[in-house]
Amino acid sequence: MLGGVIAKGGGKDKMTPALAGPLRARGDAWLAGLRGRLRDGLRLPEPRARARTRRRASLQAGLVPWLPIWMGCGIALWFWLPQDPGAAGYVLASVAAACGIALFLWPHALLPDLVRIAGMALAVMAAAFALSGVRAHLVAAPVLEWRYYGPIEGRVVELDRSGRDRLRIVLDQVRLGTYGPHETPRKVRLSLMSDQTPPEPGARVMLTGHLGPPPGPAEPGGFDFRRQAYFQGLGAVGYVRTPIMRAGETDPGRLMALHRLRMAMSQAMQDHIPGQPGAVAAALITGDRSAISPHSHEVMRGSNLSHLIAISGLHMSIVTGFVFAALRFLLIGAEAAALWRGRAFLWPGRKIAAVGALLAAALYLVVSGASLATERAFIMVSVMLCAILADRRAISLRSIAVAAVIILAMAPEALFSPGFQMSFAATAALILSVQPWGRVSPYIPALLRPFAMLLVSSLIAGLATAPIAAAHFSRMAQYGLLANMLVVPAMGSFIMPAGVIAALVAPLGLSWLPLWVMGWGCWWILMIGEWVSGLRGAVTPIPAAPAFVLGLMVLGTAALVLSPPGGWRRALRWRLALGAALLGAGFAVWIAAPRPALLIAPEGDAAALMSAAGRVPSKPRGGSFAVSRWLLDDGDLADQEQAAARDLWQGESRARSAYWAEAGLTVTHLTGRGAADAAPAHCRAGTLLIVAEEVGGKPGPCLLFDTGRLAQTGAIALDWRGGALVMRTETALSSGRAWGRVSEPRAAQ
């Protein structure tokens, strides 16, 4: 029986041709069917009525634009969980992914398209869920969980400035006194409290400073800097008042050499372009924003121009677009010259230009410091340029979706970054506007068409990113659209091209002319920002949006602008109504969401009560990080000192009291040395007592919040609803998440 199947010969088993042929044919047929199912699943069938017409961008893209949306759902689920999923959670995710893949690859005749696409969505969400856990495991590093004061040694890897215009340095290869490697953070960030020349990147330094764990959310559900620092490998933050001393030779490594090259380029640009225009020019090319003054930051925030000094997709696209266009024109000229001489020009000019633009993008990534936003922009541009090399459409929803999938797979936490959200929202909106612009542009004079295109693109990108910016920053620049329409065309036409030309001619000593052009362009940016931010009502405060509002808005927008995949076309005939309902629900929740009446900082050093005039902190100083976040999320333009001047709190600076009329309680805040000793005298019935020290035992009948209790709960928000006190706590410090896990306390040195 086996003789007809296997023939023995040469010491090896060989399959007879009688069986090999049918098996090979069957395998080829199975592979062809699998490829067909994948192709049909990722591409919508073309409607017969539109078979001969150009389809909309969303129809051409098929299912691909839905992939990052499904990935976002899986990532959001992983971050939303109060505990790390553990082995059981990841096993369940693997099973869900396998079931989803099986449903998607099942033959067409047995399952409807709706079920197959649902299986694909399930598989993508489960894979993204698992990738989030893998990423959290890979970036895990020690986090300082106690206050530390003592010697600090490390290598300088980054220089920047804080929002208070303090120079900051980031150190790696850290040593902290006698602490072991398993207790020492991978990176620490220190603010320099005194005026001193910062060390150059790569220098090994030694200093005496204060360190503490990265702070958690200032209020329940608020911005979690501790989580952000965890994924950046930042294990402690603090400050230094003493001089910084050299502890060894400067690291000659290539990475540190690139850092020093960036700083040298930044200084050279500031030498050629004096003042704040030079600081802005250095930020545009090298990413060094340390020389930009707080006033310049403020006017650019007030005019919605801050995105210009944070290298992102706009800068990368302008640089690569300029290089691509320049090389394309040169090659077209070479082709024309060859044809004039009667010779054939066989070089693929478009692909050569794409390779040159890709190299320019990589060089810009290195020179600008390779920040997270710049890396995202580089990936986005690289996908589009590689599409040109593969003879595919470079500017399409498919390309931008592939870039988003790559970024989310590499860094799932990028989903919550304002830069990621705004970059892809603006790019997708611009891609969807290409065909409408193509119908309108022929009616615009040819000479005005490039400037009109820049103005229209600024308008579309501004409208697409405005809700995201308002949700994250609680500010809406009323005239930001006007400022961007006046500035972005100059960025694309003069400023960034002049920077590229300056880099090319710098070895010849001719960079002074393009830098002069760039300087005037940066002066124009600052002038427009000053003018627009000074207009009456330029900035409108907006209360912070709940965390899930942006998710509703994204899903609603996707339902409105993306074509429903496969068989959903008939099922979601009312998708426009669904999208409008989701968007309306998001805005309604945003508008109706109440702000907490009383907020207590996780360190107990700040408390603020809402009044008719706005939120009033107990003190004009102290707990500034938490208070600034509260006022920002309230949509309040006042600073801490202005807000504390509102009439509510009374008493001396270390014992402040206010009457919470709605709850019928007296709120007392004790700070400074001896606060715990003073607690029994203030702990009375009808009093809510906040003490910035740990109080031993129960000092009286009051409702007590001391540092011992706050260490277990984190930040606290209190409201009076239905005749009862409702408390929400930020339990990240005691939860099971990787960035909030508490180690055994140890005495500070």
Short mmCIF file of C-alpha atoms in Angstrom, two decimals, residues 7 144 210 307 332 532 535 562 738:
data_model
loop_
_atom_site.label_atom_id
_atom_site.label_comp_id
_atom_site.label_asym_id
_atom_site.label_seq_id
_atom_site.Cartn_x
_atom_site.Cartn_y
_atom_site.Cartn_z
CA ALA A 7 9.74 4.97 -3.05
CA LEU A 144 12.33 55.82 43.47
CA HIS A 210 16.91 66.30 46.14
CA HIS A 307 3.08 73.17 17.66
CA ILE A 332 13.20 66.40 -14.77
CA VAL A 532 -2.86 87.41 17.91
CA LEU A 535 -6.32 90.37 20.81
CA LEU A 562 -14.74 56.07 6.86
CA ALA A 738 3.35 48.51 36.90
#
